[in-house]
Amino acid sequence: MTKVVLIQPYYENIWEAIGLGFIGAYLRKHFTGDLDLSFFQGNFDTDEEIIAGCLGADVVGFSCPSPAYPHALRLAKSIKLINPDTRTVFGGWHPTALPEVAEEKYIDQIVLGEGEISFLDVVNGNTDPVVQGIKPQMDELPWPDRKLIKNYRTVDLCESMNGLRIGSFQCNRVCPVNCSFCAERIVTGRFNKQLNPIRSRSVDELCDEIESVIEELNLNYFKFVDATFDISADLVIRFCKEKIKRGITTPWECLIHASFATEEMFEWLKKSNCNQVNVGCESGSDKILRDVGKGLKITTIARVFKWAKKYNIERRGFFLLGMPNETREDIFSTEKLIDEIDPDVVGFTILCPYPGTDHYDPSIHKDVDWEKADEYSNDFWSTEHNTNIELKAWQAYFKTKYDLLLCERQEDSSQSGGFGDMREEVL
């Protein structure tokens, strides 16, 4: 009997362990021996429970975005001290971006990139310190093993927080855009039409899974975890038509890139009961959008928000503060754009130079405590034009302003707000 444990370490922002669900499902399908496979998640399981669950394990696999890496390393140390023969295997964004972590005392192996095929190789006996991931075709993968990853826990948590039983699905791998602040390409590779094209699931197979999981977990809402769901308007429309054809009435949402959207796409989004589109706007300055490598202009953002409003689809905008060349005037332009597009929900983050992004500098960021730094808050990022304190002040100002506007909208208030004075006070 081969005992394998998969672990999603603690990170304050909880999400479904879909990646480990894919790895676990692939392992169950293709491993030819007797397999004892289990899963732990740091947001729900204590360190003591996780360590106890790893007793006698042959292989323990950790999924590591940068903020979760320190916790994973502590767990690996405890596991190895109890049983030095257990192989600890790290995968995900952080070890892929920084393969030198393979030299850490309590890490036996790392998997670079996508892990389904390569982790099976590890369980079958590959002991190489660095194992290169292999890119699978999406329809070749079994559905994520949601029983293994105890998906009911995140669904129950969502219901307790907002009354919705929300599940997540993945349609595509490889993002067609290479934004400077994003590490997505580290795992799936930089998009290239011939050498590394986008890999998508068929809409039939995707809808099969959605129908199954809606019934299994009693979902009343779902979303996509794809960095860019609308890799093409055609794919989105085909999905919407298939969802309608099958009578899947469950509302849903997705993250889209404004440049790939069309008005026809929004017509079908509405017909298929899409409740919300989430748009990475980032900035109201075309100069900053060019710096980011977003492949986007503010006129395109405005057009997409107009279409979504026309079809009565809620609109969420994500904005990023702290690009190296961003001036106060650029930030004023962001405020102007937000006021123009009038999103239903809006979020503000500060650039975080994660390993794998264009902004990571090992000479500066090598010793960052990633447990205490993410895109929501960090104490070190600053630019030539804005100190860290100033960036946080802008973030606080925007959050306060648009939270108040949302409250006023919900209360149908006619009060003016006085945000010009607030801006001066905060900054």
PDB file of C-alpha atoms in Angstrom, residues 41-320:
ATOM      1  CA  GLN A  41      -6.292  21.990   4.214  1.00  0.00           C
ATOM      2  CA  GLY A  42      -4.677  24.464   6.595  1.00  0.00           C
ATOM      3  CA  ASN A  43      -7.795  26.623   6.810  1.00  0.00           C
ATOM      4  CA  PHE A  44      -9.843  23.766   8.241  1.00  0.00           C
ATOM      5  CA  ASP A  45      -7.328  21.286   9.709  1.00  0.00           C
ATOM      6  CA  THR A  46      -4.900  22.068  12.538  1.00  0.00           C
ATOM      7  CA  ASP A  47      -1.163  21.525  12.179  1.00  0.00           C
ATOM      8  CA  GLU A  48      -1.457  18.671  14.671  1.00  0.00           C
ATOM      9  CA  GLU A  49      -4.160  16.991  12.572  1.00  0.00           C
ATOM     10  CA  ILE A  50      -2.142  17.430   9.385  1.00  0.00           C
ATOM     11  CA  ILE A  51       1.069  16.070  10.884  1.00  0.00           C
ATOM     12  CA  ALA A  52      -0.773  13.112  12.431  1.00  0.00           C
ATOM     13  CA  GLY A  53      -2.399  12.398   9.062  1.00  0.00           C
ATOM     14  CA  CYS A  54       1.057  12.168   7.483  1.00  0.00           C
ATOM     15  CA  LEU A  55       2.333   9.471   9.827  1.00  0.00           C
ATOM     16  CA  GLY A  56       3.575   6.561   7.731  1.00  0.00           C
ATOM     17  CA  ALA A  57       3.147   8.482   4.482  1.00  0.00           C
ATOM     18  CA  ASP A  58       5.392   7.578   1.571  1.00  0.00           C
ATOM     19  CA  VAL A  59       4.863  10.897  -0.248  1.00  0.00           C
ATOM     20  CA  VAL A  60       3.450  14.208   0.984  1.00  0.00           C
ATOM     21  CA  GLY A  61       2.659  16.805  -1.687  1.00  0.00           C
ATOM     22  CA  PHE A  62       2.271  20.519  -0.947  1.00  0.00           C
ATOM     23  CA  SER A  63       0.578  23.083  -3.202  1.00  0.00           C
ATOM     24  CA  CYS A  64       2.417  26.367  -2.651  1.00  0.00           C
ATOM     25  CA  PRO A  65       1.501  29.855  -3.762  1.00  0.00           C
ATOM     26  CA  SER A  66       4.015  32.245  -2.212  1.00  0.00           C
ATOM     27  CA  PRO A  67       1.896  33.320   0.805  1.00  0.00           C
ATOM     28  CA  ALA A  68       1.401  29.650   1.793  1.00  0.00           C
ATOM     29  CA  TYR A  69       5.019  28.562   1.304  1.00  0.00           C
ATOM     30  CA  PRO A  70       6.294  29.363   4.845  1.00  0.00           C
ATOM     31  CA  HIS A  71       3.508  27.300   6.441  1.00  0.00           C
ATOM     32  CA  ALA A  72       4.222  24.427   4.045  1.00  0.00           C
ATOM     33  CA  LEU A  73       7.904  24.515   5.004  1.00  0.00           C
ATOM     34  CA  ARG A  74       7.086  24.368   8.723  1.00  0.00           C
ATOM     35  CA  LEU A  75       4.799  21.389   8.160  1.00  0.00           C
ATOM     36  CA  ALA A  76       7.441  19.638   6.051  1.00  0.00           C
ATOM     37  CA  LYS A  77      10.003  20.092   8.822  1.00  0.00           C
ATOM     38  CA  SER A  78       7.683  18.554  11.417  1.00  0.00           C
ATOM     39  CA  ILE A  79       6.804  15.642   9.125  1.00  0.00           C
ATOM     40  CA  LYS A  80      10.449  14.901   8.263  1.00  0.00           C
ATOM     41  CA  LEU A  81      11.566  15.055  11.910  1.00  0.00           C
ATOM     42  CA  ILE A  82       9.017  12.375  12.770  1.00  0.00           C
ATOM     43  CA  ASN A  83       9.618  10.225   9.679  1.00  0.00           C
ATOM     44  CA  PRO A  84      12.748  11.112   7.660  1.00  0.00           C
ATOM     45  CA  ASP A  85      11.820   8.541   4.991  1.00  0.00           C
ATOM     46  CA  THR A  86       8.668  10.412   3.953  1.00  0.00           C
ATOM     47  CA  ARG A  87       9.284  12.239   0.680  1.00  0.00           C
ATOM     48  CA  THR A  88       8.136  15.867   0.788  1.00  0.00           C
ATOM     49  CA  VAL A  89       7.240  17.259  -2.641  1.00  0.00           C
ATOM     50  CA  PHE A  90       6.518  20.947  -3.272  1.00  0.00           C
ATOM     51  CA  GLY A  91       4.688  22.259  -6.333  1.00  0.00           C
ATOM     52  CA  GLY A  92       2.813  25.317  -7.512  1.00  0.00           C
ATOM     53  CA  TRP A  93       3.734  28.930  -8.137  1.00  0.00           C
ATOM     54  CA  HIS A  94       6.407  29.491  -5.500  1.00  0.00           C
ATOM     55  CA  PRO A  95       8.710  26.511  -6.118  1.00  0.00           C
ATOM     56  CA  THR A  96       8.209  26.808  -9.868  1.00  0.00           C
ATOM     57  CA  ALA A  97       9.313  30.450  -9.766  1.00  0.00           C
ATOM     58  CA  LEU A  98      12.150  29.731  -7.316  1.00  0.00           C
ATOM     59  CA  PRO A  99      13.454  26.216  -8.061  1.00  0.00           C
ATOM     60  CA  GLU A 100      16.357  26.837  -5.699  1.00  0.00           C
ATOM     61  CA  VAL A 101      13.989  25.995  -2.824  1.00  0.00           C
ATOM     62  CA  ALA A 102      14.727  22.364  -3.753  1.00  0.00           C
ATOM     63  CA  GLU A 103      17.917  22.873  -1.716  1.00  0.00           C
ATOM     64  CA  GLU A 104      15.912  23.437   1.492  1.00  0.00           C
ATOM     65  CA  LYS A 105      16.696  20.813   4.106  1.00  0.00           C
ATOM     66  CA  TYR A 106      13.134  19.559   4.523  1.00  0.00           C
ATOM     67  CA  ILE A 107      12.153  19.558   0.843  1.00  0.00           C
ATOM     68  CA  ASP A 108      13.015  16.384  -1.050  1.00  0.00           C
ATOM     69  CA  GLN A 109      11.602  17.272  -4.471  1.00  0.00           C
ATOM     70  CA  ILE A 110       9.886  20.040  -6.353  1.00  0.00           C
ATOM     71  CA  VAL A 111       7.602  19.791  -9.383  1.00  0.00           C
ATOM     72  CA  LEU A 112       7.865  22.651 -11.863  1.00  0.00           C
ATOM     73  CA  GLY A 113       4.666  23.738 -13.590  1.00  0.00           C
ATOM     74  CA  GLU A 114       1.575  21.567 -13.922  1.00  0.00           C
ATOM     75  CA  GLY A 115       1.685  18.574 -11.641  1.00  0.00           C
ATOM     76  CA  GLU A 116      -0.809  15.876 -12.623  1.00  0.00           C
ATOM     77  CA  ILE A 117       1.451  13.712 -14.790  1.00  0.00           C
ATOM     78  CA  SER A 118       4.725  14.490 -13.010  1.00  0.00           C
ATOM     79  CA  PHE A 119       3.376  13.867  -9.502  1.00  0.00           C
ATOM     80  CA  LEU A 120       2.237  10.424 -10.644  1.00  0.00           C
ATOM     81  CA  ASP A 121       5.821   9.883 -11.810  1.00  0.00           C
ATOM     82  CA  VAL A 122       7.054  10.877  -8.346  1.00  0.00           C
ATOM     83  CA  VAL A 123       4.673   8.473  -6.609  1.00  0.00           C
ATOM     84  CA  ASN A 124       5.833   5.760  -9.012  1.00  0.00           C
ATOM     85  CA  GLY A 125       9.393   6.223  -7.758  1.00  0.00           C
ATOM     86  CA  ASN A 126      11.034   9.206  -9.479  1.00  0.00           C
ATOM     87  CA  THR A 127      13.322  10.742  -6.818  1.00  0.00           C
ATOM     88  CA  ASP A 128      14.897  13.517  -8.895  1.00  0.00           C
ATOM     89  CA  PRO A 129      15.199  16.705  -6.790  1.00  0.00           C
ATOM     90  CA  VAL A 130      13.614  18.751  -9.605  1.00  0.00           C
ATOM     91  CA  VAL A 131      10.888  17.196 -11.748  1.00  0.00           C
ATOM     92  CA  GLN A 132       9.667  19.052 -14.823  1.00  0.00           C
ATOM     93  CA  GLY A 133       5.905  19.267 -15.171  1.00  0.00           C
ATOM     94  CA  ILE A 134       4.150  18.000 -18.291  1.00  0.00           C
ATOM     95  CA  LYS A 135       1.253  19.903 -19.837  1.00  0.00           C
ATOM     96  CA  PRO A 136      -1.870  17.743 -20.190  1.00  0.00           C
ATOM     97  CA  GLN A 137      -4.736  18.387 -22.559  1.00  0.00           C
ATOM     98  CA  MET A 138      -7.706  19.478 -20.483  1.00  0.00           C
ATOM     99  CA  ASP A 139     -10.160  16.851 -21.747  1.00  0.00           C
ATOM    100  CA  GLU A 140      -7.597  14.145 -20.937  1.00  0.00           C
ATOM    101  CA  LEU A 141      -7.827  14.981 -17.232  1.00  0.00           C
ATOM    102  CA  PRO A 142     -10.426  13.362 -14.981  1.00  0.00           C
ATOM    103  CA  TRP A 143     -12.625  15.793 -13.103  1.00  0.00           C
ATOM    104  CA  PRO A 144     -11.171  17.132  -9.840  1.00  0.00           C
ATOM    105  CA  ASP A 145     -11.760  14.693  -6.986  1.00  0.00           C
ATOM    106  CA  ARG A 146     -14.058  16.877  -4.891  1.00  0.00           C
ATOM    107  CA  LYS A 147     -14.636  14.197  -2.265  1.00  0.00           C
ATOM    108  CA  LEU A 148     -10.885  13.980  -1.712  1.00  0.00           C
ATOM    109  CA  ILE A 149     -10.471  17.757  -1.256  1.00  0.00           C
ATOM    110  CA  LYS A 150     -13.589  17.890   0.944  1.00  0.00           C
ATOM    111  CA  ASN A 151     -15.133  20.500  -1.309  1.00  0.00           C
ATOM    112  CA  TYR A 152     -18.246  20.577   0.875  1.00  0.00           C
ATOM    113  CA  ARG A 153     -16.255  22.546   3.477  1.00  0.00           C
ATOM    114  CA  THR A 154     -15.638  25.559   1.243  1.00  0.00           C
ATOM    115  CA  VAL A 155     -19.199  25.374  -0.109  1.00  0.00           C
ATOM    116  CA  ASP A 156     -20.614  25.279   3.427  1.00  0.00           C
ATOM    117  CA  LEU A 157     -18.350  28.183   4.392  1.00  0.00           C
ATOM    118  CA  CYS A 158     -19.617  30.269   1.461  1.00  0.00           C
ATOM    119  CA  GLU A 159     -23.191  29.551   2.485  1.00  0.00           C
ATOM    120  CA  SER A 160     -22.507  30.622   6.074  1.00  0.00           C
ATOM    121  CA  MET A 161     -20.908  33.870   4.877  1.00  0.00           C
ATOM    122  CA  ASN A 162     -23.273  35.022   2.125  1.00  0.00           C
ATOM    123  CA  GLY A 163     -26.057  32.493   1.797  1.00  0.00           C
ATOM    124  CA  LEU A 164     -24.796  31.068  -1.497  1.00  0.00           C
ATOM    125  CA  ARG A 165     -23.482  27.555  -2.051  1.00  0.00           C
ATOM    126  CA  ILE A 166     -20.703  28.368  -4.502  1.00  0.00           C
ATOM    127  CA  GLY A 167     -18.524  25.910  -6.411  1.00  0.00           C
ATOM    128  CA  SER A 168     -15.648  26.590  -8.801  1.00  0.00           C
ATOM    129  CA  PHE A 169     -14.674  25.134 -12.175  1.00  0.00           C
ATOM    130  CA  GLN A 170     -11.737  25.433 -14.558  1.00  0.00           C
ATOM    131  CA  CYS A 171     -12.177  25.655 -18.316  1.00  0.00           C
ATOM    132  CA  ASN A 172      -8.827  26.865 -19.688  1.00  0.00           C
ATOM    133  CA  ARG A 173      -5.130  26.705 -19.003  1.00  0.00           C
ATOM    134  CA  VAL A 174      -2.632  29.246 -20.368  1.00  0.00           C
ATOM    135  CA  CYS A 175      -3.596  32.902 -20.249  1.00  0.00           C
ATOM    136  CA  PRO A 176      -3.331  34.768 -23.566  1.00  0.00           C
ATOM    137  CA  VAL A 177      -2.110  37.920 -21.753  1.00  0.00           C
ATOM    138  CA  ASN A 178       1.232  38.349 -19.993  1.00  0.00           C
ATOM    139  CA  CYS A 179       0.583  41.007 -17.363  1.00  0.00           C
ATOM    140  CA  SER A 180       3.767  42.105 -15.609  1.00  0.00           C
ATOM    141  CA  PHE A 181       2.281  41.726 -12.116  1.00  0.00           C
ATOM    142  CA  CYS A 182       0.894  38.193 -12.619  1.00  0.00           C
ATOM    143  CA  ALA A 183       2.681  34.862 -12.053  1.00  0.00           C
ATOM    144  CA  GLU A 184       0.063  32.740 -13.845  1.00  0.00           C
ATOM    145  CA  ARG A 185       2.412  32.041 -16.760  1.00  0.00           C
ATOM    146  CA  ILE A 186       5.003  30.535 -14.417  1.00  0.00           C
ATOM    147  CA  VAL A 187       2.915  27.382 -13.986  1.00  0.00           C
ATOM    148  CA  THR A 188       1.172  26.988 -17.345  1.00  0.00           C
ATOM    149  CA  GLY A 189       3.757  28.767 -19.510  1.00  0.00           C
ATOM    150  CA  ARG A 190       3.803  31.935 -21.541  1.00  0.00           C
ATOM    151  CA  PHE A 191       1.188  31.907 -24.290  1.00  0.00           C
ATOM    152  CA  ASN A 192       2.434  31.046 -27.752  1.00  0.00           C
ATOM    153  CA  LYS A 193      -0.046  30.103 -30.469  1.00  0.00           C
ATOM    154  CA  GLN A 194       2.152  27.296 -31.821  1.00  0.00           C
ATOM    155  CA  LEU A 195       4.412  26.280 -28.929  1.00  0.00           C
ATOM    156  CA  ASN A 196       2.118  26.827 -25.938  1.00  0.00           C
ATOM    157  CA  PRO A 197      -1.460  27.425 -27.082  1.00  0.00           C
ATOM    158  CA  ILE A 198      -4.443  27.842 -24.801  1.00  0.00           C
ATOM    159  CA  ARG A 199      -5.793  24.470 -23.704  1.00  0.00           C
ATOM    160  CA  SER A 200      -9.566  24.403 -23.191  1.00  0.00           C
ATOM    161  CA  ARG A 201     -12.116  21.806 -22.190  1.00  0.00           C
ATOM    162  CA  SER A 202     -14.966  21.002 -24.521  1.00  0.00           C
ATOM    163  CA  VAL A 203     -18.144  22.761 -23.445  1.00  0.00           C
ATOM    164  CA  ASP A 204     -19.986  19.409 -23.426  1.00  0.00           C
ATOM    165  CA  GLU A 205     -17.531  17.867 -20.976  1.00  0.00           C
ATOM    166  CA  LEU A 206     -17.446  21.035 -18.874  1.00  0.00           C
ATOM    167  CA  CYS A 207     -21.234  21.136 -18.598  1.00  0.00           C
ATOM    168  CA  ASP A 208     -21.246  17.448 -17.665  1.00  0.00           C
ATOM    169  CA  GLU A 209     -19.084  18.261 -14.652  1.00  0.00           C
ATOM    170  CA  ILE A 210     -21.095  21.361 -13.735  1.00  0.00           C
ATOM    171  CA  GLU A 211     -24.346  19.394 -13.761  1.00  0.00           C
ATOM    172  CA  SER A 212     -22.802  16.652 -11.643  1.00  0.00           C
ATOM    173  CA  VAL A 213     -21.295  18.976  -9.035  1.00  0.00           C
ATOM    174  CA  ILE A 214     -24.429  21.123  -8.761  1.00  0.00           C
ATOM    175  CA  GLU A 215     -26.311  17.973  -7.792  1.00  0.00           C
ATOM    176  CA  GLU A 216     -23.557  16.506  -5.616  1.00  0.00           C
ATOM    177  CA  LEU A 217     -22.932  19.657  -3.547  1.00  0.00           C
ATOM    178  CA  ASN A 218     -26.343  21.289  -3.909  1.00  0.00           C
ATOM    179  CA  LEU A 219     -24.835  24.403  -5.491  1.00  0.00           C
ATOM    180  CA  ASN A 220     -26.972  27.446  -6.150  1.00  0.00           C
ATOM    181  CA  TYR A 221     -24.140  29.485  -7.722  1.00  0.00           C
ATOM    182  CA  PHE A 222     -20.840  28.766  -9.479  1.00  0.00           C
ATOM    183  CA  LYS A 223     -17.831  30.577 -10.867  1.00  0.00           C
ATOM    184  CA  PHE A 224     -14.751  29.924 -12.969  1.00  0.00           C
ATOM    185  CA  VAL A 225     -11.217  30.073 -11.587  1.00  0.00           C
ATOM    186  CA  ASP A 226      -9.686  30.782 -15.001  1.00  0.00           C
ATOM    187  CA  ALA A 227      -7.395  33.804 -15.118  1.00  0.00           C
ATOM    188  CA  THR A 228      -9.221  34.646 -18.359  1.00  0.00           C
ATOM    189  CA  PHE A 229     -12.474  32.825 -19.021  1.00  0.00           C
ATOM    190  CA  ASP A 230     -13.267  34.664 -22.258  1.00  0.00           C
ATOM    191  CA  ILE A 231     -10.197  33.521 -24.172  1.00  0.00           C
ATOM    192  CA  SER A 232     -12.526  34.009 -27.121  1.00  0.00           C
ATOM    193  CA  ALA A 233     -16.071  35.290 -27.367  1.00  0.00           C
ATOM    194  CA  ASP A 234     -16.886  32.188 -29.408  1.00  0.00           C
ATOM    195  CA  LEU A 235     -15.994  29.825 -26.565  1.00  0.00           C
ATOM    196  CA  VAL A 236     -18.099  31.818 -24.098  1.00  0.00           C
ATOM    197  CA  ILE A 237     -21.084  31.826 -26.439  1.00  0.00           C
ATOM    198  CA  ARG A 238     -20.785  28.073 -27.051  1.00  0.00           C
ATOM    199  CA  PHE A 239     -20.715  27.471 -23.315  1.00  0.00           C
ATOM    200  CA  CYS A 240     -23.733  29.712 -22.731  1.00  0.00           C
ATOM    201  CA  LYS A 241     -25.715  27.951 -25.454  1.00  0.00           C
ATOM    202  CA  GLU A 242     -24.885  24.511 -24.057  1.00  0.00           C
ATOM    203  CA  LYS A 243     -25.796  25.607 -20.529  1.00  0.00           C
ATOM    204  CA  ILE A 244     -29.156  26.884 -21.779  1.00  0.00           C
ATOM    205  CA  LYS A 245     -29.745  23.780 -23.909  1.00  0.00           C
ATOM    206  CA  ARG A 246     -29.279  21.545 -20.863  1.00  0.00           C
ATOM    207  CA  GLY A 247     -31.560  23.633 -18.686  1.00  0.00           C
ATOM    208  CA  ILE A 248     -28.799  24.529 -16.205  1.00  0.00           C
ATOM    209  CA  THR A 249     -30.403  27.600 -14.652  1.00  0.00           C
ATOM    210  CA  THR A 250     -27.884  28.080 -11.822  1.00  0.00           C
ATOM    211  CA  PRO A 251     -26.480  31.643 -11.802  1.00  0.00           C
ATOM    212  CA  TRP A 252     -22.746  32.070 -12.290  1.00  0.00           C
ATOM    213  CA  GLU A 253     -19.879  34.505 -12.793  1.00  0.00           C
ATOM    214  CA  CYS A 254     -16.490  34.662 -14.496  1.00  0.00           C
ATOM    215  CA  LEU A 255     -13.338  36.736 -14.873  1.00  0.00           C
ATOM    216  CA  ILE A 256     -13.060  38.284 -18.315  1.00  0.00           C
ATOM    217  CA  HIS A 257     -10.554  40.327 -20.279  1.00  0.00           C
ATOM    218  CA  ALA A 258     -12.284  43.356 -21.740  1.00  0.00           C
ATOM    219  CA  SER A 259     -10.377  43.211 -25.043  1.00  0.00           C
ATOM    220  CA  PHE A 260     -11.806  39.791 -25.933  1.00  0.00           C
ATOM    221  CA  ALA A 261     -15.442  40.610 -25.159  1.00  0.00           C
ATOM    222  CA  THR A 262     -18.151  41.414 -27.706  1.00  0.00           C
ATOM    223  CA  GLU A 263     -21.680  42.692 -27.301  1.00  0.00           C
ATOM    224  CA  GLU A 264     -23.021  39.381 -28.659  1.00  0.00           C
ATOM    225  CA  MET A 265     -21.114  37.632 -25.874  1.00  0.00           C
ATOM    226  CA  PHE A 266     -22.961  39.733 -23.304  1.00  0.00           C
ATOM    227  CA  GLU A 267     -26.297  38.873 -24.886  1.00  0.00           C
ATOM    228  CA  TRP A 268     -25.562  35.181 -24.332  1.00  0.00           C
ATOM    229  CA  LEU A 269     -24.105  35.736 -20.870  1.00  0.00           C
ATOM    230  CA  LYS A 270     -27.410  37.268 -19.844  1.00  0.00           C
ATOM    231  CA  LYS A 271     -29.469  34.512 -21.499  1.00  0.00           C
ATOM    232  CA  SER A 272     -27.442  31.877 -19.613  1.00  0.00           C
ATOM    233  CA  ASN A 273     -28.087  33.570 -16.252  1.00  0.00           C
ATOM    234  CA  CYS A 274     -24.589  35.003 -15.776  1.00  0.00           C
ATOM    235  CA  ASN A 275     -24.966  37.158 -12.696  1.00  0.00           C
ATOM    236  CA  GLN A 276     -21.643  39.014 -12.708  1.00  0.00           C
ATOM    237  CA  VAL A 277     -18.543  39.648 -14.798  1.00  0.00           C
ATOM    238  CA  ASN A 278     -15.256  40.416 -13.074  1.00  0.00           C
ATOM    239  CA  VAL A 279     -12.936  42.636 -15.078  1.00  0.00           C
ATOM    240  CA  GLY A 280      -9.249  43.273 -14.427  1.00  0.00           C
ATOM    241  CA  CYS A 281      -9.232  46.995 -15.207  1.00  0.00           C
ATOM    242  CA  GLU A 282      -6.049  47.783 -13.246  1.00  0.00           C
ATOM    243  CA  SER A 283      -5.817  51.501 -14.105  1.00  0.00           C
ATOM    244  CA  GLY A 284      -7.554  54.460 -15.680  1.00  0.00           C
ATOM    245  CA  SER A 285      -4.332  55.470 -17.428  1.00  0.00           C
ATOM    246  CA  ASP A 286      -3.482  54.118 -20.870  1.00  0.00           C
ATOM    247  CA  LYS A 287       0.184  54.689 -20.024  1.00  0.00           C
ATOM    248  CA  ILE A 288      -0.028  52.355 -17.031  1.00  0.00           C
ATOM    249  CA  LEU A 289      -2.048  49.780 -18.968  1.00  0.00           C
ATOM    250  CA  ARG A 290       0.796  49.701 -21.523  1.00  0.00           C
ATOM    251  CA  ASP A 291       3.348  49.311 -18.714  1.00  0.00           C
ATOM    252  CA  VAL A 292       1.346  46.429 -17.265  1.00  0.00           C
ATOM    253  CA  GLY A 293       1.223  44.688 -20.655  1.00  0.00           C
ATOM    254  CA  LYS A 294      -2.534  44.403 -20.328  1.00  0.00           C
ATOM    255  CA  GLY A 295      -3.350  44.671 -24.015  1.00  0.00           C
ATOM    256  CA  LEU A 296      -6.178  47.009 -23.090  1.00  0.00           C
ATOM    257  CA  LYS A 297      -7.291  50.646 -23.337  1.00  0.00           C
ATOM    258  CA  ILE A 298      -9.590  52.585 -21.066  1.00  0.00           C
ATOM    259  CA  THR A 299     -12.068  53.085 -23.915  1.00  0.00           C
ATOM    260  CA  THR A 300     -12.391  49.293 -24.131  1.00  0.00           C
ATOM    261  CA  ILE A 301     -12.995  49.032 -20.387  1.00  0.00           C
ATOM    262  CA  ALA A 302     -15.720  51.685 -20.582  1.00  0.00           C
ATOM    263  CA  ARG A 303     -17.376  49.917 -23.505  1.00  0.00           C
ATOM    264  CA  VAL A 304     -17.470  46.558 -21.722  1.00  0.00           C
ATOM    265  CA  PHE A 305     -18.978  48.059 -18.569  1.00  0.00           C
ATOM    266  CA  LYS A 306     -21.578  49.774 -20.741  1.00  0.00           C
ATOM    267  CA  TRP A 307     -22.504  46.484 -22.407  1.00  0.00           C
ATOM    268  CA  ALA A 308     -22.772  44.673 -19.092  1.00  0.00           C
ATOM    269  CA  LYS A 309     -25.028  47.392 -17.707  1.00  0.00           C
ATOM    270  CA  LYS A 310     -27.190  47.269 -20.834  1.00  0.00           C
ATOM    271  CA  TYR A 311     -27.805  43.545 -20.264  1.00  0.00           C
ATOM    272  CA  ASN A 312     -28.282  43.987 -16.520  1.00  0.00           C
ATOM    273  CA  ILE A 313     -25.220  41.945 -15.539  1.00  0.00           C
ATOM    274  CA  GLU A 314     -23.451  43.059 -12.372  1.00  0.00           C
ATOM    275  CA  ARG A 315     -19.983  44.455 -12.965  1.00  0.00           C
ATOM    276  CA  ARG A 316     -16.959  44.059 -10.713  1.00  0.00           C
ATOM    277  CA  GLY A 317     -13.788  45.994 -11.429  1.00  0.00           C
ATOM    278  CA  PHE A 318     -10.332  45.164 -10.077  1.00  0.00           C
ATOM    279  CA  PHE A 319      -7.815  48.007  -9.837  1.00  0.00           C
ATOM    280  CA  LEU A 320      -4.101  47.855  -9.065  1.00  0.00           C
TER     281      LEU A 320
END
